[in-house]
Amino acid sequence: GIQVEQSPPDLILQEGANSTLRCNFSDSVNNLQWFHQNPWGQLINLFYIPSGTKQNGRLSATTVATERYSLLYISSSQTTDSGVYFCAVEENYQLIWGAGTKLIIKP
Amino acid sequence: EAGVVQSPRYKIIEKKQPVAFWCNPISGHNTLYWYLQNLGQGPELLIRYENEEAVDDSQLPKDRFSAERLKGVDSTLKIQPAELGDSAVYLCASGTSGNYEQYFGPGTRLTVT
């Protein structure tokens, strides 16, 4: 099955900093989603991005399907950005999840 | 538009007791998923429904877990009897056939003592 690897596993930044999170996957995919799981456990859809680039406010994502990776960019970080960021890809109608990047934004 | 609704949000039970979780998907979504999430890990699929049909229940521990989606809308996941190792967050997600994007509910945090 598809393997999904995320890096870095942990990231601690000061408020206002920018960050790049990476997701590598081992095979071609029909679906790739980025989620933010906040400290209360809610999984929030950030992007549905099997290919190309999307932007939503301070967040943007790029997936290069031919090279099997996706990047999530967070600019001007805020404390509310803290949590775990998951990348998940679809295989046989189920999502295969990376281990996540735990992001802590310090005030 | 309302999101995926789950209840209860928290549940504490003693081992060997039964427990049930309820999920109401986003209106118009015909696919529904139940996931289990342990602390520090990504969610693991338990069962996937398309309308009222369970199309993938291969990872559902059928000796103690059961699920139903009788009218193709709301769904219930049951554990009987619960074991200590069942303590986790149970997540429900919904989507539409042919579109792989999934939307998650807030989850039910189960503690088995």
JSON list of C-alpha atoms in Angstrom, two decimals:
[
{"chain": "A", "resi": 1, "resn": "GLY", "atom": "CA", "xyz": [0.00, 0.00, 0.00]},
{"chain": "A", "resi": 2, "resn": "ILE", "atom": "CA", "xyz": [0.85, 3.66, -0.21]},
{"chain": "A", "resi": 3, "resn": "GLN", "atom": "CA", "xyz": [3.27, 5.02, 2.35]},
{"chain": "A", "resi": 4, "resn": "VAL", "atom": "CA", "xyz": [2.90, 8.60, 3.57]},
{"chain": "A", "resi": 5, "resn": "GLU", "atom": "CA", "xyz": [5.71, 10.39, 5.33]},
{"chain": "A", "resi": 6, "resn": "GLN", "atom": "CA", "xyz": [5.53, 13.83, 6.87]},
{"chain": "A", "resi": 7, "resn": "SER", "atom": "CA", "xyz": [8.32, 16.11, 7.99]},
{"chain": "A", "resi": 8, "resn": "PRO", "atom": "CA", "xyz": [9.31, 17.57, 10.29]},
{"chain": "A", "resi": 9, "resn": "PRO", "atom": "CA", "xyz": [7.62, 15.59, 13.09]},
{"chain": "A", "resi": 10, "resn": "ASP", "atom": "CA", "xyz": [7.75, 18.59, 15.42]},
{"chain": "A", "resi": 11, "resn": "LEU", "atom": "CA", "xyz": [8.10, 22.30, 14.85]},
{"chain": "A", "resi": 12, "resn": "ILE", "atom": "CA", "xyz": [8.26, 25.12, 17.40]},
{"chain": "A", "resi": 13, "resn": "LEU", "atom": "CA", "xyz": [8.06, 28.68, 16.12]},
{"chain": "A", "resi": 14, "resn": "GLN", "atom": "CA", "xyz": [7.51, 32.19, 17.37]},
{"chain": "A", "resi": 15, "resn": "GLU", "atom": "CA", "xyz": [4.34, 33.97, 16.43]},
{"chain": "A", "resi": 16, "resn": "GLY", "atom": "CA", "xyz": [4.77, 35.71, 13.10]},
{"chain": "A", "resi": 17, "resn": "ALA", "atom": "CA", "xyz": [7.17, 33.15, 11.63]},
{"chain": "A", "resi": 18, "resn": "ASN", "atom": "CA", "xyz": [6.61, 31.28, 8.38]},
{"chain": "A", "resi": 19, "resn": "SER", "atom": "CA", "xyz": [6.79, 27.51, 8.01]},
{"chain": "A", "resi": 20, "resn": "THR", "atom": "CA", "xyz": [6.78, 24.77, 5.39]},
{"chain": "A", "resi": 21, "resn": "LEU", "atom": "CA", "xyz": [5.46, 21.28, 6.10]},
{"chain": "A", "resi": 22, "resn": "ARG", "atom": "CA", "xyz": [6.19, 18.43, 3.72]},
{"chain": "A", "resi": 23, "resn": "CYS", "atom": "CA", "xyz": [4.30, 15.27, 2.77]},
{"chain": "A", "resi": 24, "resn": "ASN", "atom": "CA", "xyz": [5.90, 12.54, 0.64]},
{"chain": "A", "resi": 25, "resn": "PHE", "atom": "CA", "xyz": [3.88, 9.66, -0.76]},
{"chain": "A", "resi": 26, "resn": "SER", "atom": "CA", "xyz": [5.06, 6.48, -2.39]},
{"chain": "A", "resi": 27, "resn": "ASP", "atom": "CA", "xyz": [2.63, 6.12, -5.32]},
{"chain": "A", "resi": 28, "resn": "SER", "atom": "CA", "xyz": [0.31, 8.15, -7.52]},
{"chain": "A", "resi": 29, "resn": "VAL", "atom": "CA", "xyz": [-2.87, 9.30, -5.79]},
{"chain": "A", "resi": 30, "resn": "ASN", "atom": "CA", "xyz": [-6.36, 10.51, -6.73]},
{"chain": "A", "resi": 31, "resn": "ASN", "atom": "CA", "xyz": [-6.81, 12.51, -3.58]},
{"chain": "A", "resi": 32, "resn": "LEU", "atom": "CA", "xyz": [-4.59, 14.34, -1.13]},
{"chain": "A", "resi": 33, "resn": "GLN", "atom": "CA", "xyz": [-5.94, 16.31, 1.76]},
{"chain": "A", "resi": 34, "resn": "TRP", "atom": "CA", "xyz": [-4.29, 18.47, 4.40]},
{"chain": "A", "resi": 35, "resn": "PHE", "atom": "CA", "xyz": [-5.97, 18.65, 7.81]},
{"chain": "A", "resi": 36, "resn": "HIS", "atom": "CA", "xyz": [-5.35, 20.65, 10.96]},
{"chain": "A", "resi": 37, "resn": "GLN", "atom": "CA", "xyz": [-6.22, 18.90, 14.19]},
{"chain": "A", "resi": 38, "resn": "ASN", "atom": "CA", "xyz": [-6.61, 21.56, 16.84]},
{"chain": "A", "resi": 39, "resn": "PRO", "atom": "CA", "xyz": [-5.79, 21.03, 20.52]},
{"chain": "A", "resi": 40, "resn": "TRP", "atom": "CA", "xyz": [-9.44, 20.08, 21.13]},
{"chain": "A", "resi": 41, "resn": "GLY", "atom": "CA", "xyz": [-9.20, 17.22, 18.63]},
{"chain": "A", "resi": 42, "resn": "GLN", "atom": "CA", "xyz": [-11.28, 18.65, 15.80]},
{"chain": "A", "resi": 43, "resn": "LEU", "atom": "CA", "xyz": [-10.00, 17.72, 12.35]},
{"chain": "A", "resi": 44, "resn": "ILE", "atom": "CA", "xyz": [-10.41, 20.69, 10.06]},
{"chain": "A", "resi": 45, "resn": "ASN", "atom": "CA", "xyz": [-10.13, 20.39, 6.28]},
{"chain": "A", "resi": 46, "resn": "LEU", "atom": "CA", "xyz": [-7.49, 22.75, 4.97]},
{"chain": "A", "resi": 47, "resn": "PHE", "atom": "CA", "xyz": [-7.03, 21.69, 1.37]},
{"chain": "A", "resi": 48, "resn": "TYR", "atom": "CA", "xyz": [-8.17, 19.05, -1.07]},
{"chain": "A", "resi": 49, "resn": "ILE", "atom": "CA", "xyz": [-5.23, 19.15, -3.44]},
{"chain": "A", "resi": 50, "resn": "PRO", "atom": "CA", "xyz": [-4.34, 16.09, -5.54]},
{"chain": "A", "resi": 51, "resn": "SER", "atom": "CA", "xyz": [-2.28, 18.41, -7.77]},
{"chain": "A", "resi": 52, "resn": "GLY", "atom": "CA", "xyz": [-1.52, 22.07, -8.31]},
{"chain": "A", "resi": 53, "resn": "THR", "atom": "CA", "xyz": [-1.52, 25.00, -5.92]},
{"chain": "A", "resi": 54, "resn": "LYS", "atom": "CA", "xyz": [-4.24, 26.47, -3.72]},
{"chain": "A", "resi": 55, "resn": "GLN", "atom": "CA", "xyz": [-4.30, 29.36, -1.31]},
{"chain": "A", "resi": 56, "resn": "ASN", "atom": "CA", "xyz": [-6.61, 30.22, 1.55]},
{"chain": "A", "resi": 57, "resn": "GLY", "atom": "CA", "xyz": [-5.61, 33.30, 3.51]},
{"chain": "A", "resi": 58, "resn": "ARG", "atom": "CA", "xyz": [-2.30, 32.73, 5.26]},
{"chain": "A", "resi": 59, "resn": "LEU", "atom": "CA", "xyz": [-2.19, 29.10, 4.18]},
{"chain": "A", "resi": 60, "resn": "SER", "atom": "CA", "xyz": [-1.27, 27.68, 0.83]},
{"chain": "A", "resi": 61, "resn": "ALA", "atom": "CA", "xyz": [-0.48, 24.23, -0.51]},
{"chain": "A", "resi": 62, "resn": "THR", "atom": "CA", "xyz": [1.25, 22.79, -3.51]},
{"chain": "A", "resi": 63, "resn": "THR", "atom": "CA", "xyz": [1.17, 19.20, -4.70]},
{"chain": "A", "resi": 64, "resn": "VAL", "atom": "CA", "xyz": [3.60, 17.98, -7.35]},
{"chain": "A", "resi": 65, "resn": "ALA", "atom": "CA", "xyz": [1.95, 14.69, -8.21]},
{"chain": "A", "resi": 66, "resn": "THR", "atom": "CA", "xyz": [4.68, 13.59, -10.66]},
{"chain": "A", "resi": 67, "resn": "GLU", "atom": "CA", "xyz": [7.28, 13.88, -7.91]},
{"chain": "A", "resi": 68, "resn": "ARG", "atom": "CA", "xyz": [4.97, 12.53, -5.20]},
{"chain": "A", "resi": 69, "resn": "TYR", "atom": "CA", "xyz": [5.09, 15.28, -2.64]},
{"chain": "A", "resi": 70, "resn": "SER", "atom": "CA", "xyz": [2.98, 18.06, -1.24]},
{"chain": "A", "resi": 71, "resn": "LEU", "atom": "CA", "xyz": [3.92, 21.16, 0.72]},
{"chain": "A", "resi": 72, "resn": "LEU", "atom": "CA", "xyz": [1.83, 23.17, 3.16]},
{"chain": "A", "resi": 73, "resn": "TYR", "atom": "CA", "xyz": [2.91, 26.76, 3.75]},
{"chain": "A", "resi": 74, "resn": "ILE", "atom": "CA", "xyz": [1.85, 28.76, 6.79]},
{"chain": "A", "resi": 75, "resn": "SER", "atom": "CA", "xyz": [2.74, 32.43, 6.77]},
{"chain": "A", "resi": 76, "resn": "SER", "atom": "CA", "xyz": [2.67, 34.90, 9.67]},
{"chain": "A", "resi": 77, "resn": "SER", "atom": "CA", "xyz": [1.92, 32.13, 12.18]},
{"chain": "A", "resi": 78, "resn": "GLN", "atom": "CA", "xyz": [-0.57, 32.76, 14.97]},
{"chain": "A", "resi": 79, "resn": "THR", "atom": "CA", "xyz": [-0.97, 30.88, 18.25]},
{"chain": "A", "resi": 80, "resn": "THR", "atom": "CA", "xyz": [-4.23, 29.47, 16.93]},
{"chain": "A", "resi": 81, "resn": "ASP", "atom": "CA", "xyz": [-2.24, 27.65, 14.24]},
{"chain": "A", "resi": 82, "resn": "SER", "atom": "CA", "xyz": [-0.90, 25.30, 16.91]},
{"chain": "A", "resi": 83, "resn": "GLY", "atom": "CA", "xyz": [-1.91, 21.67, 16.63]},
{"chain": "A", "resi": 84, "resn": "VAL", "atom": "CA", "xyz": [-1.10, 18.69, 14.46]},
{"chain": "A", "resi": 85, "resn": "TYR", "atom": "CA", "xyz": [-1.09, 18.94, 10.68]},
{"chain": "A", "resi": 86, "resn": "PHE", "atom": "CA", "xyz": [-1.93, 15.73, 8.84]},
{"chain": "A", "resi": 87, "resn": "CYS", "atom": "CA", "xyz": [-1.51, 14.84, 5.22]},
{"chain": "A", "resi": 88, "resn": "ALA", "atom": "CA", "xyz": [-3.74, 12.01, 3.97]},
{"chain": "A", "resi": 89, "resn": "VAL", "atom": "CA", "xyz": [-3.94, 10.33, 0.58]},
{"chain": "A", "resi": 90, "resn": "GLU", "atom": "CA", "xyz": [-6.69, 8.13, -0.80]},
{"chain": "A", "resi": 91, "resn": "GLU", "atom": "CA", "xyz": [-6.15, 4.47, -1.64]},
{"chain": "A", "resi": 92, "resn": "ASN", "atom": "CA", "xyz": [-9.08, 2.18, -2.40]},
{"chain": "A", "resi": 93, "resn": "TYR", "atom": "CA", "xyz": [-11.54, 4.74, -1.05]},
{"chain": "A", "resi": 94, "resn": "GLN", "atom": "CA", "xyz": [-9.87, 5.02, 2.34]},
{"chain": "A", "resi": 95, "resn": "LEU", "atom": "CA", "xyz": [-7.51, 7.71, 3.56]},
{"chain": "A", "resi": 96, "resn": "ILE", "atom": "CA", "xyz": [-3.93, 6.73, 4.35]},
{"chain": "A", "resi": 97, "resn": "TRP", "atom": "CA", "xyz": [-2.54, 9.12, 6.92]},
{"chain": "A", "resi": 98, "resn": "GLY", "atom": "CA", "xyz": [0.90, 10.45, 7.63]},
{"chain": "A", "resi": 99, "resn": "ALA", "atom": "CA", "xyz": [2.10, 10.59, 11.21]},
{"chain": "A", "resi": 100, "resn": "GLY", "atom": "CA", "xyz": [1.53, 14.34, 11.32]},
{"chain": "A", "resi": 101, "resn": "THR", "atom": "CA", "xyz": [3.60, 17.41, 12.11]},
{"chain": "A", "resi": 102, "resn": "LYS", "atom": "CA", "xyz": [3.06, 18.82, 15.59]},
{"chain": "A", "resi": 103, "resn": "LEU", "atom": "CA", "xyz": [3.27, 22.60, 15.39]},
{"chain": "A", "resi": 104, "resn": "ILE", "atom": "CA", "xyz": [3.61, 24.83, 18.44]},
{"chain": "A", "resi": 105, "resn": "ILE", "atom": "CA", "xyz": [3.41, 28.59, 17.96]},
{"chain": "A", "resi": 106, "resn": "LYS", "atom": "CA", "xyz": [4.74, 30.54, 20.91]},
{"chain": "A", "resi": 107, "resn": "PRO", "atom": "CA", "xyz": [3.40, 34.05, 21.64]},
{"chain": "B", "resi": 1, "resn": "GLU", "atom": "CA", "xyz": [-24.18, 24.64, 6.14]},
{"chain": "B", "resi": 2, "resn": "ALA", "atom": "CA", "xyz": [-24.01, 22.46, 9.23]},
{"chain": "B", "resi": 3, "resn": "GLY", "atom": "CA", "xyz": [-21.04, 20.18, 9.57]},
{"chain": "B", "resi": 4, "resn": "VAL", "atom": "CA", "xyz": [-20.90, 16.56, 10.66]},
{"chain": "B", "resi": 5, "resn": "VAL", "atom": "CA", "xyz": [-22.59, 16.18, 14.03]},
{"chain": "B", "resi": 6, "resn": "GLN", "atom": "CA", "xyz": [-21.55, 13.58, 16.58]},
{"chain": "B", "resi": 7, "resn": "SER", "atom": "CA", "xyz": [-22.81, 12.73, 20.03]},
{"chain": "B", "resi": 8, "resn": "PRO", "atom": "CA", "xyz": [-21.96, 12.35, 22.76]},
{"chain": "B", "resi": 9, "resn": "ARG", "atom": "CA", "xyz": [-18.75, 14.35, 22.78]},
{"chain": "B", "resi": 10, "resn": "TYR", "atom": "CA", "xyz": [-17.40, 12.50, 25.79]},
{"chain": "B", "resi": 11, "resn": "LYS", "atom": "CA", "xyz": [-18.23, 9.16, 27.34]},
{"chain": "B", "resi": 12, "resn": "ILE", "atom": "CA", "xyz": [-16.79, 7.37, 30.36]},
{"chain": "B", "resi": 13, "resn": "ILE", "atom": "CA", "xyz": [-17.83, 3.78, 30.97]},
{"chain": "B", "resi": 14, "resn": "GLU", "atom": "CA", "xyz": [-16.62, 0.77, 32.89]},
{"chain": "B", "resi": 15, "resn": "LYS", "atom": "CA", "xyz": [-15.15, -2.16, 31.00]},
{"chain": "B", "resi": 16, "resn": "LYS", "atom": "CA", "xyz": [-17.65, -4.79, 29.82]},
{"chain": "B", "resi": 17, "resn": "GLN", "atom": "CA", "xyz": [-20.37, -2.16, 29.49]},
{"chain": "B", "resi": 18, "resn": "PRO", "atom": "CA", "xyz": [-21.95, -1.32, 26.11]},
{"chain": "B", "resi": 19, "resn": "VAL", "atom": "CA", "xyz": [-21.61, 2.08, 24.45]},
{"chain": "B", "resi": 20, "resn": "ALA", "atom": "CA", "xyz": [-23.04, 3.70, 21.34]},
{"chain": "B", "resi": 21, "resn": "PHE", "atom": "CA", "xyz": [-22.01, 6.70, 19.26]},
{"chain": "B", "resi": 22, "resn": "TRP", "atom": "CA", "xyz": [-24.21, 8.63, 16.87]},
{"chain": "B", "resi": 23, "resn": "CYS", "atom": "CA", "xyz": [-23.31, 10.52, 13.71]},
{"chain": "B", "resi": 24, "resn": "ASN", "atom": "CA", "xyz": [-25.33, 12.81, 11.44]},
{"chain": "B", "resi": 25, "resn": "PRO", "atom": "CA", "xyz": [-23.44, 13.57, 8.21]},
{"chain": "B", "resi": 26, "resn": "ILE", "atom": "CA", "xyz": [-23.49, 16.75, 6.17]},
{"chain": "B", "resi": 27, "resn": "SER", "atom": "CA", "xyz": [-26.77, 17.08, 4.30]},
{"chain": "B", "resi": 28, "resn": "GLY", "atom": "CA", "xyz": [-26.54, 15.48, 0.87]},
{"chain": "B", "resi": 29, "resn": "HIS", "atom": "CA", "xyz": [-23.46, 13.39, 1.67]},
{"chain": "B", "resi": 30, "resn": "ASN", "atom": "CA", "xyz": [-24.09, 9.75, 0.85]},
{"chain": "B", "resi": 31, "resn": "THR", "atom": "CA", "xyz": [-20.78, 8.31, 2.01]},
{"chain": "B", "resi": 32, "resn": "LEU", "atom": "CA", "xyz": [-20.08, 7.97, 5.72]},
{"chain": "B", "resi": 33, "resn": "TYR", "atom": "CA", "xyz": [-16.99, 6.76, 7.52]},
{"chain": "B", "resi": 34, "resn": "TRP", "atom": "CA", "xyz": [-16.23, 5.75, 11.10]},
{"chain": "B", "resi": 35, "resn": "TYR", "atom": "CA", "xyz": [-12.64, 6.11, 12.27]},
{"chain": "B", "resi": 36, "resn": "LEU", "atom": "CA", "xyz": [-10.80, 5.39, 15.49]},
{"chain": "B", "resi": 37, "resn": "GLN", "atom": "CA", "xyz": [-7.98, 7.69, 16.56]},
{"chain": "B", "resi": 38, "resn": "ASN", "atom": "CA", "xyz": [-5.46, 6.92, 19.27]},
{"chain": "B", "resi": 39, "resn": "LEU", "atom": "CA", "xyz": [-3.45, 9.67, 20.86]},
{"chain": "B", "resi": 40, "resn": "GLY", "atom": "CA", "xyz": [-0.61, 10.89, 18.69]},
{"chain": "B", "resi": 41, "resn": "GLN", "atom": "CA", "xyz": [-1.67, 8.89, 15.66]},
{"chain": "B", "resi": 42, "resn": "GLY", "atom": "CA", "xyz": [-3.70, 9.42, 12.53]},
{"chain": "B", "resi": 43, "resn": "PRO", "atom": "CA", "xyz": [-7.25, 8.08, 12.29]},
{"chain": "B", "resi": 44, "resn": "GLU", "atom": "CA", "xyz": [-7.80, 4.42, 11.35]},
{"chain": "B", "resi": 45, "resn": "LEU", "atom": "CA", "xyz": [-10.80, 3.46, 9.24]},
{"chain": "B", "resi": 46, "resn": "LEU", "atom": "CA", "xyz": [-13.33, 1.15, 10.89]},
{"chain": "B", "resi": 47, "resn": "ILE", "atom": "CA", "xyz": [-16.14, 1.11, 8.33]},
{"chain": "B", "resi": 48, "resn": "ARG", "atom": "CA", "xyz": [-17.25, 2.91, 5.17]},
{"chain": "B", "resi": 49, "resn": "TYR", "atom": "CA", "xyz": [-20.85, 3.28, 4.00]},
{"chain": "B", "resi": 50, "resn": "GLU", "atom": "CA", "xyz": [-22.23, 4.26, 0.64]},
{"chain": "B", "resi": 51, "resn": "ASN", "atom": "CA", "xyz": [-25.85, 5.12, 1.34]},
{"chain": "B", "resi": 52, "resn": "GLU", "atom": "CA", "xyz": [-27.08, 2.35, 3.65]},
{"chain": "B", "resi": 53, "resn": "GLU", "atom": "CA", "xyz": [-24.59, -0.26, 2.43]},
{"chain": "B", "resi": 54, "resn": "ALA", "atom": "CA", "xyz": [-21.42, -1.05, 4.35]},
{"chain": "B", "resi": 55, "resn": "VAL", "atom": "CA", "xyz": [-18.99, -1.29, 1.42]},
{"chain": "B", "resi": 56, "resn": "ASP", "atom": "CA", "xyz": [-15.85, -1.76, 3.52]},
{"chain": "B", "resi": 57, "resn": "ASP", "atom": "CA", "xyz": [-16.00, -3.19, 7.04]},
{"chain": "B", "resi": 58, "resn": "SER", "atom": "CA", "xyz": [-12.82, -5.22, 6.77]},
{"chain": "B", "resi": 59, "resn": "GLN", "atom": "CA", "xyz": [-11.18, -3.36, 9.66]},
{"chain": "B", "resi": 60, "resn": "LEU", "atom": "CA", "xyz": [-14.15, -3.44, 12.02]},
{"chain": "B", "resi": 61, "resn": "PRO", "atom": "CA", "xyz": [-13.58, -5.87, 14.94]},
{"chain": "B", "resi": 62, "resn": "LYS", "atom": "CA", "xyz": [-16.88, -7.63, 14.46]},
{"chain": "B", "resi": 63, "resn": "ASP", "atom": "CA", "xyz": [-16.72, -9.64, 17.68]},
{"chain": "B", "resi": 64, "resn": "ARG", "atom": "CA", "xyz": [-17.52, -6.53, 19.69]},
{"chain": "B", "resi": 65, "resn": "PHE", "atom": "CA", "xyz": [-18.14, -3.66, 17.25]},
{"chain": "B", "resi": 66, "resn": "SER", "atom": "CA", "xyz": [-21.23, -3.15, 15.13]},
{"chain": "B", "resi": 67, "resn": "ALA", "atom": "CA", "xyz": [-22.53, -0.30, 13.02]},
{"chain": "B", "resi": 68, "resn": "GLU", "atom": "CA", "xyz": [-25.69, 0.57, 11.17]},
{"chain": "B", "resi": 69, "resn": "ARG", "atom": "CA", "xyz": [-26.96, 3.20, 8.80]},
{"chain": "B", "resi": 70, "resn": "LEU", "atom": "CA", "xyz": [-30.52, 2.11, 8.27]},
{"chain": "B", "resi": 71, "resn": "LYS", "atom": "CA", "xyz": [-31.90, 4.96, 6.15]},
{"chain": "B", "resi": 72, "resn": "GLY", "atom": "CA", "xyz": [-28.68, 6.03, 4.52]},
{"chain": "B", "resi": 73, "resn": "VAL", "atom": "CA", "xyz": [-28.35, 9.17, 6.65]},
{"chain": "B", "resi": 74, "resn": "ASP", "atom": "CA", "xyz": [-27.59, 8.90, 10.38]},
{"chain": "B", "resi": 75, "resn": "SER", "atom": "CA", "xyz": [-25.31, 6.17, 11.63]},
{"chain": "B", "resi": 76, "resn": "THR", "atom": "CA", "xyz": [-24.66, 4.46, 14.95]},
{"chain": "B", "resi": 77, "resn": "LEU", "atom": "CA", "xyz": [-21.48, 2.70, 16.04]},
{"chain": "B", "resi": 78, "resn": "LYS", "atom": "CA", "xyz": [-21.74, 0.32, 18.98]},
{"chain": "B", "resi": 79, "resn": "ILE", "atom": "CA", "xyz": [-19.23, -1.48, 21.17]},
{"chain": "B", "resi": 80, "resn": "GLN", "atom": "CA", "xyz": [-20.37, -4.37, 23.32]},
{"chain": "B", "resi": 81, "resn": "PRO", "atom": "CA", "xyz": [-18.67, -5.19, 25.60]},
{"chain": "B", "resi": 82, "resn": "ALA", "atom": "CA", "xyz": [-16.12, -2.39, 25.85]},
{"chain": "B", "resi": 83, "resn": "GLU", "atom": "CA", "xyz": [-12.52, -3.18, 26.77]},
{"chain": "B", "resi": 84, "resn": "LEU", "atom": "CA", "xyz": [-9.85, -0.95, 28.27]},
{"chain": "B", "resi": 85, "resn": "GLY", "atom": "CA", "xyz": [-8.05, -0.82, 24.90]},
{"chain": "B", "resi": 86, "resn": "ASP", "atom": "CA", "xyz": [-11.09, 0.74, 23.26]},
{"chain": "B", "resi": 87, "resn": "SER", "atom": "CA", "xyz": [-10.33, 4.07, 24.90]},
{"chain": "B", "resi": 88, "resn": "ALA", "atom": "CA", "xyz": [-9.82, 6.43, 21.97]},
{"chain": "B", "resi": 89, "resn": "VAL", "atom": "CA", "xyz": [-11.53, 9.12, 19.95]},
{"chain": "B", "resi": 90, "resn": "TYR", "atom": "CA", "xyz": [-14.17, 7.87, 17.53]},
{"chain": "B", "resi": 91, "resn": "LEU", "atom": "CA", "xyz": [-14.53, 10.08, 14.49]},
{"chain": "B", "resi": 92, "resn": "CYS", "atom": "CA", "xyz": [-17.25, 10.19, 11.87]},
{"chain": "B", "resi": 93, "resn": "ALA", "atom": "CA", "xyz": [-16.66, 11.67, 8.42]},
{"chain": "B", "resi": 94, "resn": "SER", "atom": "CA", "xyz": [-18.85, 12.16, 5.36]},
{"chain": "B", "resi": 95, "resn": "GLY", "atom": "CA", "xyz": [-18.45, 12.82, 1.67]},
{"chain": "B", "resi": 96, "resn": "THR", "atom": "CA", "xyz": [-20.01, 12.16, -1.71]},
{"chain": "B", "resi": 97, "resn": "SER", "atom": "CA", "xyz": [-19.49, 9.25, -4.08]},
{"chain": "B", "resi": 98, "resn": "GLY", "atom": "CA", "xyz": [-16.90, 9.96, -6.73]},
{"chain": "B", "resi": 99, "resn": "ASN", "atom": "CA", "xyz": [-15.41, 12.83, -4.71]},
{"chain": "B", "resi": 100, "resn": "TYR", "atom": "CA", "xyz": [-12.73, 11.62, -2.37]},
{"chain": "B", "resi": 101, "resn": "GLU", "atom": "CA", "xyz": [-12.82, 14.62, -0.04]},
{"chain": "B", "resi": 102, "resn": "GLN", "atom": "CA", "xyz": [-13.92, 13.80, 3.51]},
{"chain": "B", "resi": 103, "resn": "TYR", "atom": "CA", "xyz": [-15.28, 16.11, 6.21]},
{"chain": "B", "resi": 104, "resn": "PHE", "atom": "CA", "xyz": [-14.88, 15.17, 9.86]},
{"chain": "B", "resi": 105, "resn": "GLY", "atom": "CA", "xyz": [-17.08, 15.60, 12.90]},
{"chain": "B", "resi": 106, "resn": "PRO", "atom": "CA", "xyz": [-15.76, 16.67, 16.33]},
{"chain": "B", "resi": 107, "resn": "GLY", "atom": "CA", "xyz": [-15.43, 13.08, 17.53]},
{"chain": "B", "resi": 108, "resn": "THR", "atom": "CA", "xyz": [-16.47, 11.21, 20.66]},
{"chain": "B", "resi": 109, "resn": "ARG", "atom": "CA", "xyz": [-13.76, 10.73, 23.26]},
{"chain": "B", "resi": 110, "resn": "LEU", "atom": "CA", "xyz": [-14.32, 7.35, 24.93]},
{"chain": "B", "resi": 111, "resn": "THR", "atom": "CA", "xyz": [-12.66, 6.43, 28.21]},
{"chain": "B", "resi": 112, "resn": "VAL", "atom": "CA", "xyz": [-13.05, 2.85, 29.44]},
{"chain": "B", "resi": 113, "resn": "THR", "atom": "CA", "xyz": [-12.15, 2.34, 33.11]}
]
